[in-house]
Amino acid sequence: MRNVDAAGLGIGDDYPPRIMGVLNVSKESPYEPSVFNDVAEAADYVDTALIDEGADIVDVGLESANKRFEVLSAEDELERLDTAIEVLEHVSGDAVFSIETRYHEVADEALSRGFDMVNDICGFADPKMPAVCEAHDVAIAKMASPPDLKRPGAVEDVDDIYEALKRNGLTDKTIVDPAFGGWSEEKTLEDDRETFRRLREFRGLGQPILVSINRKNFLRELAGRSTEAALPVSLAATSMAVERGAHVVRTHDVTETRDAALVGAAFARARVREDGDESDVRVEELDVTTPHEAARHIERVGGDERAAPEFVSNVFEFSSLSPEERGALVAATKESGAMLVGGDTGRALLVGTSGAITRTTTAASGVSDAFDDVLEEVAETFTYEKTYGERA
């Protein structure tokens, strides 16, 4: 996993989770507490409610990307940029300042006048955006989006989100954002929940991950909460996201989100092994729990994705096995590569990669229809539907 330097702020597995607070200088934004058009009030908000409360990054939005509003042109955004620059000049606290835009002209002007990084909500739909950020040597958050400057984020399927993030490449300082939320009419709450379940897959891109899940509908609906009452579900999801590999959390609730992110980081598995004293070799234990996640990393290093079922180990416990059923499993594991552990009590553990277990269930079938149904259920665990189906 690549670490990214954002104006001296380290982002990645080697660093604590980073908190991105939000300031909007547009009246269209849906979250009123973060919206300002008075420079002094905006600067005070940034200092007291964002930076003092633990925000490492302040993301400044010039317009709302809500699908209900007309999209601003680059010229329109440039007119609003003056206000954003004035706010920066009045802020006394220390943070990395990010400009949220989809246009390379706006990014170039903002970076030339004091901004430190870019949050591209159209995912390099403007093909000149990567070159601008590389010329300024800055970090850029790339949100999954169709290649269309008119509307960001209308990507539903997780596989399509992954491909959208790869489109037009990645700079050395890119942070990927899988784009949670109602960016389009087509995207459903279940699409967002599926993306969250599969969040670890985005580590296969080899870049730090940003998530923007604060008070989002796909979380609120689970608990039946309004936006105003949705902070608890946001914090629960924040800890889970960081534990699954997110590095930056964008939020309007800085204090609470920081604490939730630190809890998630404290209980995440150790992913990085230090360099050896006499070697330049770096070793990283990948956080891979499903063949789908393994396939992403295999693709990244140029391997054959069809090998993914042999990369992840699983353990299933069987109980109430008859002697015939246990015998069938023992015989099947002799050729499958899996292992059966347990005595003659009717309880046993079947251990192996998903590929080995699938081979075992196929070879052990035929004892009875009821046992075949059990084996089929085990094999289906590794299918897309079983792995990522509705669990709420």
mmCIF file of C-alpha atoms in Angstrom:
data_model
loop_
_atom_site.group_PDB
_atom_site.id
_atom_site.type_symbol
_atom_site.label_atom_id
_atom_site.label_comp_id
_atom_site.label_asym_id
_atom_site.label_seq_id
_atom_site.Cartn_x
_atom_site.Cartn_y
_atom_site.Cartn_z
ATOM 1 C CA MET A 1 0.000 0.000 0.000
ATOM 2 C CA ARG A 2 1.436 3.338 -1.080
ATOM 3 C CA ASN A 3 1.622 6.153 1.468
ATOM 4 C CA VAL A 4 0.779 9.650 0.250
ATOM 5 C CA ASP A 5 2.300 12.932 1.396
ATOM 6 C CA ALA A 6 -0.311 15.701 1.442
ATOM 7 C CA ALA A 7 1.607 18.930 2.130
ATOM 8 C CA GLY A 8 3.597 17.158 4.843
ATOM 9 C CA LEU A 9 0.673 15.136 6.195
ATOM 10 C CA GLY A 10 1.284 11.406 5.843
ATOM 11 C CA ILE A 11 -1.698 9.362 4.689
ATOM 12 C CA GLY A 12 -1.687 5.555 4.495
ATOM 13 C CA ASP A 13 -1.133 2.406 6.522
ATOM 14 C CA ASP A 14 1.936 3.858 8.219
ATOM 15 C CA TYR A 15 -0.078 6.741 9.697
ATOM 16 C CA PRO A 16 -3.116 7.214 11.952
ATOM 17 C CA PRO A 17 -6.495 7.751 10.283
ATOM 18 C CA ARG A 18 -6.898 11.302 9.040
ATOM 19 C CA ILE A 19 -10.028 13.387 9.552
ATOM 20 C CA MET A 20 -11.276 15.653 6.758
ATOM 21 C CA GLY A 21 -13.589 18.399 7.992
ATOM 22 C CA VAL A 22 -15.914 20.231 5.613
ATOM 23 C CA LEU A 23 -16.511 23.897 4.844
ATOM 24 C CA ASN A 24 -18.966 24.969 2.165
ATOM 25 C CA VAL A 25 -19.013 28.458 0.708
ATOM 26 C CA SER A 26 -22.163 27.673 -1.245
ATOM 27 C CA LYS A 27 -25.716 28.154 -0.032
ATOM 28 C CA GLU A 28 -26.833 25.073 -1.995
ATOM 29 C CA SER A 29 -25.033 22.644 0.288
ATOM 30 C CA PRO A 30 -27.470 20.343 2.138
ATOM 31 C CA TYR A 31 -25.676 20.423 5.517
ATOM 32 C CA GLU A 32 -26.379 23.861 6.942
ATOM 33 C CA PRO A 33 -23.894 23.939 9.863
ATOM 34 C CA SER A 34 -20.983 23.834 7.419
ATOM 35 C CA VAL A 35 -22.256 26.564 5.046
ATOM 36 C CA PHE A 36 -20.905 30.120 5.223
ATOM 37 C CA ASN A 37 -20.756 33.157 2.995
ATOM 38 C CA ASP A 38 -19.236 35.495 5.611
ATOM 39 C CA VAL A 39 -15.451 35.204 5.603
ATOM 40 C CA ALA A 40 -14.898 35.915 9.307
ATOM 41 C CA GLU A 41 -17.593 33.473 10.410
ATOM 42 C CA ALA A 42 -16.255 30.804 8.070
ATOM 43 C CA ALA A 43 -12.698 31.207 9.325
ATOM 44 C CA ASP A 44 -13.849 31.012 12.942
ATOM 45 C CA TYR A 45 -15.786 27.827 12.143
ATOM 46 C CA VAL A 46 -12.712 26.273 10.541
ATOM 47 C CA ASP A 47 -10.540 27.154 13.534
ATOM 48 C CA THR A 48 -12.901 26.195 16.345
ATOM 49 C CA ALA A 49 -15.193 23.491 14.967
ATOM 50 C CA LEU A 50 -12.775 21.762 12.601
ATOM 51 C CA ILE A 51 -9.062 22.259 13.305
ATOM 52 C CA ASP A 52 -9.293 22.644 17.104
ATOM 53 C CA GLU A 53 -11.484 19.531 17.245
ATOM 54 C CA GLY A 54 -9.007 17.364 15.354
ATOM 55 C CA ALA A 55 -9.446 17.892 11.604
ATOM 56 C CA ASP A 56 -6.226 17.177 9.725
ATOM 57 C CA ILE A 57 -7.680 18.311 6.395
ATOM 58 C CA VAL A 58 -10.290 20.971 5.602
ATOM 59 C CA ASP A 59 -12.214 20.320 2.393
ATOM 60 C CA VAL A 60 -13.672 23.486 0.913
ATOM 61 C CA GLY A 61 -16.642 23.097 -1.408
ATOM 62 C CA LEU A 62 -17.614 25.782 -3.892
ATOM 63 C CA GLU A 63 -20.910 24.181 -4.876
ATOM 64 C CA SER A 64 -23.222 21.347 -3.946
ATOM 65 C CA ALA A 65 -22.941 18.210 -6.050
ATOM 66 C CA ASN A 66 -26.519 17.288 -5.097
ATOM 67 C CA LYS A 67 -28.349 15.995 -8.159
ATOM 68 C CA ARG A 68 -31.221 18.430 -7.541
ATOM 69 C CA PHE A 69 -29.091 21.460 -8.377
ATOM 70 C CA GLU A 70 -27.674 22.782 -11.609
ATOM 71 C CA VAL A 71 -23.968 22.156 -12.084
ATOM 72 C CA LEU A 72 -21.705 25.188 -11.979
ATOM 73 C CA SER A 73 -19.286 25.862 -14.793
ATOM 74 C CA ALA A 74 -15.557 26.313 -14.220
ATOM 75 C CA GLU A 75 -16.077 30.073 -14.572
ATOM 76 C CA ASP A 76 -18.781 30.015 -11.895
ATOM 77 C CA GLU A 77 -16.521 28.109 -9.505
ATOM 78 C CA LEU A 78 -13.627 30.496 -10.154
ATOM 79 C CA GLU A 79 -15.869 33.398 -9.129
ATOM 80 C CA ARG A 80 -16.557 31.690 -5.786
ATOM 81 C CA LEU A 81 -12.901 30.770 -5.290
ATOM 82 C CA ASP A 82 -12.046 34.302 -4.150
ATOM 83 C CA THR A 83 -14.241 33.815 -1.075
ATOM 84 C CA ALA A 84 -12.552 30.487 -0.291
ATOM 85 C CA ILE A 85 -9.106 32.102 -0.584
ATOM 86 C CA GLU A 86 -10.148 34.877 1.796
ATOM 87 C CA VAL A 87 -11.235 32.281 4.338
ATOM 88 C CA LEU A 88 -7.839 30.574 4.146
ATOM 89 C CA GLU A 89 -6.123 33.899 4.755
ATOM 90 C CA HIS A 90 -8.161 34.453 7.934
ATOM 91 C CA VAL A 91 -7.712 30.970 9.414
ATOM 92 C CA SER A 92 -5.151 30.821 12.223
ATOM 93 C CA GLY A 93 -5.038 27.042 12.725
ATOM 94 C CA ASP A 94 -2.811 24.561 10.927
ATOM 95 C CA ALA A 95 -4.364 22.071 8.514
ATOM 96 C CA VAL A 96 -4.111 20.796 4.967
ATOM 97 C CA PHE A 97 -6.597 22.676 2.787
ATOM 98 C CA SER A 98 -8.332 20.794 0.000
ATOM 99 C CA ILE A 99 -10.340 22.350 -2.817
ATOM 100 C CA GLU A 100 -13.330 20.330 -3.990
ATOM 101 C CA THR A 101 -13.736 20.708 -7.733
ATOM 102 C CA ARG A 102 -14.010 18.791 -10.991
ATOM 103 C CA TYR A 103 -12.233 21.320 -13.196
ATOM 104 C CA HIS A 104 -8.487 21.497 -13.792
ATOM 105 C CA GLU A 105 -8.657 25.289 -14.211
ATOM 106 C CA VAL A 106 -10.149 25.702 -10.746
ATOM 107 C CA ALA A 107 -7.667 23.254 -9.225
ATOM 108 C CA ASP A 108 -4.725 25.050 -10.842
ATOM 109 C CA GLU A 109 -5.878 28.464 -9.618
ATOM 110 C CA ALA A 110 -6.636 27.197 -6.103
ATOM 111 C CA LEU A 111 -3.293 25.442 -5.768
ATOM 112 C CA SER A 112 -1.485 28.538 -7.020
ATOM 113 C CA ARG A 113 -3.194 30.653 -4.372
ATOM 114 C CA GLY A 114 -2.680 28.609 -1.230
ATOM 115 C CA PHE A 115 -4.637 25.339 -1.351
ATOM 116 C CA ASP A 116 -2.667 22.169 -0.589
ATOM 117 C CA MET A 117 -4.592 19.372 -2.315
ATOM 118 C CA VAL A 118 -7.599 18.620 -4.545
ATOM 119 C CA ASN A 119 -10.772 16.624 -4.006
ATOM 120 C CA ASP A 120 -11.920 15.692 -7.513
ATOM 121 C CA ILE A 121 -15.566 14.634 -7.294
ATOM 122 C CA CYS A 122 -15.670 13.648 -10.976
ATOM 123 C CA GLY A 123 -12.765 11.198 -10.815
ATOM 124 C CA PHE A 124 -10.523 12.672 -13.542
ATOM 125 C CA ALA A 125 -13.421 13.192 -15.952
ATOM 126 C CA ASP A 126 -11.396 16.278 -16.793
ATOM 127 C CA PRO A 127 -8.367 14.528 -18.326
ATOM 128 C CA LYS A 128 -6.097 17.487 -17.538
ATOM 129 C CA MET A 129 -6.685 17.178 -13.782
ATOM 130 C CA PRO A 130 -3.945 14.574 -13.076
ATOM 131 C CA ALA A 131 -1.317 16.626 -14.915
ATOM 132 C CA VAL A 132 -2.230 19.773 -12.989
ATOM 133 C CA CYS A 133 -1.888 17.969 -9.654
ATOM 134 C CA GLU A 134 1.377 16.354 -10.671
ATOM 135 C CA ALA A 135 2.752 19.735 -11.787
ATOM 136 C CA HIS A 136 1.944 21.149 -8.343
ATOM 137 C CA ASP A 137 3.138 17.919 -6.673
ATOM 138 C CA VAL A 138 -0.007 17.663 -4.540
ATOM 139 C CA ALA A 139 -2.258 14.913 -3.255
ATOM 140 C CA ILE A 140 -5.620 14.422 -4.929
ATOM 141 C CA ALA A 141 -8.686 12.519 -3.774
ATOM 142 C CA LYS A 142 -10.303 10.820 -6.777
ATOM 143 C CA MET A 143 -13.980 10.016 -6.355
ATOM 144 C CA ALA A 144 -15.498 7.260 -8.479
ATOM 145 C CA SER A 145 -17.616 8.838 -11.191
ATOM 146 C CA PRO A 146 -18.606 8.416 -14.817
ATOM 147 C CA PRO A 147 -16.346 10.237 -17.304
ATOM 148 C CA ASP A 148 -18.784 13.148 -17.387
ATOM 149 C CA LEU A 149 -18.125 16.620 -15.984
ATOM 150 C CA LYS A 150 -21.853 17.303 -15.790
ATOM 151 C CA ARG A 151 -22.613 14.900 -12.941
ATOM 152 C CA PRO A 152 -20.403 13.110 -10.390
ATOM 153 C CA GLY A 153 -20.816 9.733 -8.804
ATOM 154 C CA ALA A 154 -23.534 7.963 -10.798
ATOM 155 C CA VAL A 155 -21.826 4.582 -10.502
ATOM 156 C CA GLU A 156 -23.800 1.771 -8.872
ATOM 157 C CA ASP A 157 -22.092 -1.624 -9.157
ATOM 158 C CA VAL A 158 -18.996 -2.199 -7.038
ATOM 159 C CA ASP A 159 -17.045 -3.633 -9.958
ATOM 160 C CA ASP A 160 -17.905 -0.552 -12.027
ATOM 161 C CA ILE A 161 -16.845 1.712 -9.144
ATOM 162 C CA TYR A 162 -13.496 -0.060 -9.069
ATOM 163 C CA GLU A 163 -13.047 0.392 -12.815
ATOM 164 C CA ALA A 164 -14.114 4.051 -12.606
ATOM 165 C CA LEU A 165 -11.346 4.691 -10.087
ATOM 166 C CA LYS A 166 -8.800 3.192 -12.489
ATOM 167 C CA ARG A 167 -10.041 5.252 -15.463
ATOM 168 C CA ASN A 168 -7.505 7.860 -16.639
ATOM 169 C CA GLY A 169 -4.963 6.394 -14.242
ATOM 170 C CA LEU A 170 -3.757 7.282 -10.754
ATOM 171 C CA THR A 171 -1.067 9.745 -9.785
ATOM 172 C CA ASP A 172 1.538 8.793 -7.181
ATOM 173 C CA LYS A 173 -0.395 10.946 -4.709
ATOM 174 C CA THR A 174 -3.932 9.770 -5.454
ATOM 175 C CA ILE A 175 -6.346 8.877 -2.647
ATOM 176 C CA VAL A 176 -9.304 6.831 -3.908
ATOM 177 C CA ASP A 177 -12.909 7.493 -2.866
ATOM 178 C CA PRO A 178 -15.572 4.881 -3.753
ATOM 179 C CA ALA A 179 -18.313 7.556 -3.568
ATOM 180 C CA PHE A 180 -20.945 6.743 -0.986
ATOM 181 C CA GLY A 181 -24.240 8.588 -1.088
ATOM 182 C CA GLY A 182 -27.088 9.642 -3.348
ATOM 183 C CA TRP A 183 -25.112 11.093 -6.206
ATOM 184 C CA SER A 184 -27.625 9.800 -8.763
ATOM 185 C CA GLU A 185 -31.196 8.605 -9.076
ATOM 186 C CA GLU A 186 -29.988 5.159 -10.132
ATOM 187 C CA LYS A 187 -27.809 4.454 -7.104
ATOM 188 C CA THR A 188 -29.685 2.667 -4.320
ATOM 189 C CA LEU A 189 -29.065 2.347 -0.601
ATOM 190 C CA GLU A 190 -28.274 -1.324 -1.114
ATOM 191 C CA ASP A 191 -25.625 -0.334 -3.680
ATOM 192 C CA ASP A 192 -23.946 1.740 -0.970
ATOM 193 C CA ARG A 193 -24.200 -1.059 1.583
ATOM 194 C CA GLU A 194 -22.672 -3.527 -0.853
ATOM 195 C CA THR A 195 -19.815 -1.099 -1.519
ATOM 196 C CA PHE A 196 -19.219 -0.768 2.221
ATOM 197 C CA ARG A 197 -19.181 -4.547 2.711
ATOM 198 C CA ARG A 198 -16.600 -4.831 -0.048
ATOM 199 C CA LEU A 199 -14.508 -1.851 1.087
ATOM 200 C CA ARG A 200 -11.377 -3.972 1.508
ATOM 201 C CA GLU A 201 -11.369 -4.640 -2.238
ATOM 202 C CA PHE A 202 -10.400 -1.037 -2.923
ATOM 203 C CA ARG A 203 -7.085 -1.701 -1.177
ATOM 204 C CA GLY A 204 -6.299 -3.636 -4.337
ATOM 205 C CA LEU A 205 -5.687 -0.301 -6.073
ATOM 206 C CA GLY A 206 -2.637 0.157 -3.846
ATOM 207 C CA GLN A 207 -3.597 3.728 -2.847
ATOM 208 C CA PRO A 208 -4.977 5.209 0.394
ATOM 209 C CA ILE A 209 -8.775 5.191 0.696
ATOM 210 C CA LEU A 210 -11.097 8.069 1.588
ATOM 211 C CA VAL A 211 -14.654 7.461 2.748
ATOM 212 C CA SER A 212 -17.435 10.010 3.043
ATOM 213 C CA ILE A 213 -20.172 8.253 5.013
ATOM 214 C CA ASN A 214 -21.206 10.890 7.551
ATOM 215 C CA ARG A 215 -24.978 10.650 8.209
ATOM 216 C CA LYS A 216 -25.545 9.018 4.827
ATOM 217 C CA ASN A 217 -28.913 7.496 3.939
ATOM 218 C CA PHE A 218 -27.606 3.943 3.568
ATOM 219 C CA LEU A 219 -26.712 4.009 7.272
ATOM 220 C CA ARG A 220 -29.650 6.052 8.533
ATOM 221 C CA GLU A 221 -32.204 3.674 7.032
ATOM 222 C CA LEU A 222 -30.788 0.704 8.945
ATOM 223 C CA ALA A 223 -31.622 2.346 12.256
ATOM 224 C CA GLY A 224 -34.587 4.401 11.107
ATOM 225 C CA ARG A 225 -32.889 7.692 11.977
ATOM 226 C CA SER A 226 -33.252 11.210 10.632
ATOM 227 C CA THR A 227 -30.182 13.135 9.522
ATOM 228 C CA GLU A 228 -30.153 14.997 12.847
ATOM 229 C CA ALA A 229 -30.224 11.733 14.829
ATOM 230 C CA ALA A 230 -27.818 9.787 12.627
ATOM 231 C CA LEU A 231 -24.512 10.498 14.370
ATOM 232 C CA PRO A 232 -24.366 7.128 16.217
ATOM 233 C CA VAL A 233 -24.750 5.085 13.032
ATOM 234 C CA SER A 234 -22.114 7.237 11.339
ATOM 235 C CA LEU A 235 -19.651 6.599 14.153
ATOM 236 C CA ALA A 236 -20.270 2.859 14.127
ATOM 237 C CA ALA A 237 -19.608 2.774 10.392
ATOM 238 C CA THR A 238 -16.526 4.972 10.775
ATOM 239 C CA SER A 239 -14.846 2.486 13.110
ATOM 240 C CA MET A 240 -15.710 -0.359 10.742
ATOM 241 C CA ALA A 241 -14.425 1.555 7.705
ATOM 242 C CA VAL A 242 -11.068 2.293 9.328
ATOM 243 C CA GLU A 243 -10.748 -1.304 10.531
ATOM 244 C CA ARG A 244 -11.362 -2.408 6.933
ATOM 245 C CA GLY A 245 -8.650 -0.150 5.576
ATOM 246 C CA ALA A 246 -9.927 3.416 5.121
ATOM 247 C CA HIS A 247 -7.320 6.101 5.743
ATOM 248 C CA VAL A 248 -9.257 9.379 5.489
ATOM 249 C CA VAL A 249 -12.765 9.990 6.835
ATOM 250 C CA ARG A 250 -14.634 13.024 5.522
ATOM 251 C CA THR A 251 -17.112 14.330 8.065
ATOM 252 C CA HIS A 252 -19.119 17.244 9.439
ATOM 253 C CA ASP A 253 -18.791 15.818 12.991
ATOM 254 C CA VAL A 254 -15.065 16.130 13.592
ATOM 255 C CA THR A 255 -14.738 15.479 17.332
ATOM 256 C CA GLU A 256 -16.812 12.328 17.441
ATOM 257 C CA THR A 257 -15.569 10.965 14.125
ATOM 258 C CA ARG A 258 -11.956 11.326 15.225
ATOM 259 C CA ASP A 259 -12.624 9.187 18.299
ATOM 260 C CA ALA A 260 -14.472 6.536 16.288
ATOM 261 C CA ALA A 261 -11.660 6.400 13.739
ATOM 262 C CA LEU A 262 -9.033 5.938 16.449
ATOM 263 C CA VAL A 263 -10.996 3.009 17.878
ATOM 264 C CA GLY A 264 -11.181 1.408 14.442
ATOM 265 C CA ALA A 265 -7.448 1.891 13.934
ATOM 266 C CA ALA A 266 -6.603 0.425 17.355
ATOM 267 C CA PHE A 267 -8.341 -2.848 16.523
ATOM 268 C CA ALA A 268 -7.342 -3.147 12.853
ATOM 269 C CA ARG A 269 -4.954 -5.956 12.060
ATOM 270 C CA ALA A 270 -1.293 -5.082 11.606
ATOM 271 C CA ARG A 271 -0.771 -4.843 7.856
ATOM 272 C CA VAL A 272 2.824 -3.696 7.454
ATOM 273 C CA ARG A 273 6.053 -5.464 8.312
ATOM 274 C CA GLU A 274 9.141 -3.309 8.765
ATOM 275 C CA ASP A 275 12.072 -3.392 6.365
ATOM 276 C CA GLY A 276 14.903 -5.704 7.309
ATOM 277 C CA ASP A 277 18.047 -4.150 8.785
ATOM 278 C CA GLU A 278 20.198 -5.181 5.842
ATOM 279 C CA SER A 279 17.620 -5.338 3.047
ATOM 280 C CA ASP A 280 15.536 -2.934 0.994
ATOM 281 C CA VAL A 281 12.759 -5.501 0.821
ATOM 282 C CA ARG A 282 9.457 -4.382 2.333
ATOM 283 C CA VAL A 283 6.894 -6.977 3.363
ATOM 284 C CA GLU A 284 3.192 -6.283 3.837
ATOM 285 C CA GLU A 285 0.606 -8.777 5.057
ATOM 286 C CA LEU A 286 -2.449 -8.100 2.914
ATOM 287 C CA ASP A 287 -5.821 -7.865 4.621
ATOM 288 C CA VAL A 288 -7.594 -10.374 2.356
ATOM 289 C CA THR A 289 -10.696 -12.200 3.577
ATOM 290 C CA THR A 290 -12.455 -13.280 0.368
ATOM 291 C CA PRO A 291 -11.432 -14.496 -3.102
ATOM 292 C CA HIS A 292 -12.879 -11.261 -4.516
ATOM 293 C CA GLU A 293 -10.416 -9.217 -2.475
ATOM 294 C CA ALA A 294 -7.563 -11.531 -3.417
ATOM 295 C CA ALA A 295 -8.386 -11.113 -7.105
ATOM 296 C CA ARG A 296 -7.897 -7.333 -6.842
ATOM 297 C CA HIS A 297 -4.372 -7.716 -5.488
ATOM 298 C CA ILE A 298 -3.516 -10.445 -7.981
ATOM 299 C CA GLU A 299 -4.553 -8.130 -10.813
ATOM 300 C CA ARG A 300 -2.455 -5.314 -9.358
ATOM 301 C CA VAL A 301 0.743 -7.374 -9.389
ATOM 302 C CA GLY A 302 0.060 -8.800 -12.850
ATOM 303 C CA GLY A 303 -1.026 -12.308 -11.842
ATOM 304 C CA ASP A 304 -3.842 -14.562 -13.008
ATOM 305 C CA GLU A 305 -7.036 -13.638 -11.152
ATOM 306 C CA ARG A 306 -8.390 -17.160 -11.670
ATOM 307 C CA ALA A 307 -6.020 -18.274 -8.903
ATOM 308 C CA ALA A 308 -7.903 -16.190 -6.299
ATOM 309 C CA PRO A 309 -9.843 -19.149 -4.753
ATOM 310 C CA GLU A 310 -6.512 -20.633 -3.649
ATOM 311 C CA PHE A 311 -5.468 -17.503 -1.740
ATOM 312 C CA VAL A 312 -7.931 -17.392 1.161
ATOM 313 C CA SER A 313 -8.287 -20.006 3.896
ATOM 314 C CA ASN A 314 -11.597 -20.865 5.545
ATOM 315 C CA VAL A 315 -12.760 -23.047 8.435
ATOM 316 C CA PHE A 316 -16.181 -24.749 8.623
ATOM 317 C CA GLU A 317 -17.418 -26.747 11.593
ATOM 318 C CA PHE A 318 -19.626 -29.763 10.914
ATOM 319 C CA SER A 319 -21.676 -31.354 13.711
ATOM 320 C CA SER A 320 -23.864 -34.465 13.941
ATOM 321 C CA LEU A 321 -21.911 -36.159 11.148
ATOM 322 C CA SER A 322 -22.768 -39.797 10.552
ATOM 323 C CA PRO A 323 -19.842 -42.223 10.090
ATOM 324 C CA GLU A 324 -20.672 -42.371 6.347
ATOM 325 C CA GLU A 325 -20.708 -38.594 5.995
ATOM 326 C CA ARG A 326 -17.449 -38.180 7.880
ATOM 327 C CA GLY A 327 -15.889 -40.917 5.791
ATOM 328 C CA ALA A 328 -16.921 -39.164 2.600
ATOM 329 C CA LEU A 329 -15.259 -35.948 3.782
ATOM 330 C CA VAL A 330 -12.065 -37.769 4.794
ATOM 331 C CA ALA A 331 -11.837 -39.454 1.402
ATOM 332 C CA ALA A 332 -12.522 -36.162 -0.427
ATOM 333 C CA THR A 333 -9.823 -34.213 1.399
ATOM 334 C CA LYS A 334 -7.142 -36.699 0.326
ATOM 335 C CA GLU A 335 -7.262 -35.215 -3.176
ATOM 336 C CA SER A 336 -8.733 -31.748 -2.651
ATOM 337 C CA GLY A 337 -5.986 -30.034 -0.661
ATOM 338 C CA ALA A 338 -8.289 -29.381 2.308
ATOM 339 C CA MET A 339 -7.934 -30.922 5.762
ATOM 340 C CA LEU A 340 -10.508 -32.485 8.109
ATOM 341 C CA VAL A 341 -9.782 -32.117 11.828
ATOM 342 C CA GLY A 342 -11.736 -33.896 14.552
ATOM 343 C CA GLY A 343 -12.432 -37.225 16.201
ATOM 344 C CA ASP A 344 -15.284 -39.684 15.801
ATOM 345 C CA THR A 345 -17.755 -37.656 17.871
ATOM 346 C CA GLY A 346 -19.677 -36.361 14.861
ATOM 347 C CA ARG A 347 -17.958 -32.964 15.045
ATOM 348 C CA ALA A 348 -15.160 -31.937 12.685
ATOM 349 C CA LEU A 349 -13.471 -28.872 11.205
ATOM 350 C CA LEU A 350 -13.016 -28.614 7.452
ATOM 351 C CA VAL A 351 -10.030 -26.343 6.771
ATOM 352 C CA GLY A 352 -8.645 -25.101 3.483
ATOM 353 C CA THR A 353 -8.722 -22.482 0.769
ATOM 354 C CA SER A 354 -12.060 -21.714 -0.821
ATOM 355 C CA GLY A 355 -10.930 -23.647 -3.883
ATOM 356 C CA ALA A 356 -9.955 -26.695 -1.826
ATOM 357 C CA ILE A 357 -13.212 -26.650 0.120
ATOM 358 C CA THR A 358 -15.253 -26.380 -3.060
ATOM 359 C CA ARG A 359 -13.403 -29.401 -4.461
ATOM 360 C CA THR A 360 -14.078 -31.268 -1.211
ATOM 361 C CA THR A 361 -17.808 -30.595 -1.239
ATOM 362 C CA THR A 362 -18.021 -31.811 -4.831
ATOM 363 C CA ALA A 363 -16.085 -35.007 -4.167
ATOM 364 C CA ALA A 364 -17.924 -35.819 -0.908
ATOM 365 C CA SER A 365 -21.410 -35.634 -2.377
ATOM 366 C CA GLY A 366 -23.568 -38.697 -2.954
ATOM 367 C CA VAL A 367 -24.050 -39.999 0.587
ATOM 368 C CA SER A 368 -27.602 -38.636 0.835
ATOM 369 C CA ASP A 369 -29.736 -35.855 -0.558
ATOM 370 C CA ALA A 370 -29.778 -34.097 2.818
ATOM 371 C CA PHE A 371 -25.961 -34.175 3.102
ATOM 372 C CA ASP A 372 -25.643 -32.975 -0.493
ATOM 373 C CA ASP A 373 -27.777 -29.967 0.425
ATOM 374 C CA VAL A 374 -25.419 -29.163 3.309
ATOM 375 C CA LEU A 375 -22.366 -29.453 1.057
ATOM 376 C CA GLU A 376 -23.994 -27.248 -1.570
ATOM 377 C CA GLU A 377 -24.659 -24.607 1.074
ATOM 378 C CA VAL A 378 -20.964 -24.644 2.040
ATOM 379 C CA ALA A 379 -19.849 -24.317 -1.583
ATOM 380 C CA GLU A 380 -22.242 -21.431 -2.187
ATOM 381 C CA THR A 381 -20.531 -19.475 0.593
ATOM 382 C CA PHE A 382 -17.919 -18.466 -1.952
ATOM 383 C CA THR A 383 -20.315 -17.229 -4.601
ATOM 384 C CA TYR A 384 -20.868 -13.505 -5.092
ATOM 385 C CA GLU A 385 -24.413 -13.621 -3.724
ATOM 386 C CA LYS A 386 -23.497 -15.464 -0.525
ATOM 387 C CA THR A 387 -20.457 -13.326 0.145
ATOM 388 C CA TYR A 388 -22.093 -9.961 -0.430
ATOM 389 C CA GLY A 389 -25.824 -10.618 -0.190
ATOM 390 C CA GLU A 390 -28.217 -8.622 1.975
ATOM 391 C CA ARG A 391 -27.389 -9.120 5.670
ATOM 392 C CA ALA A 392 -29.261 -6.283 7.269
#
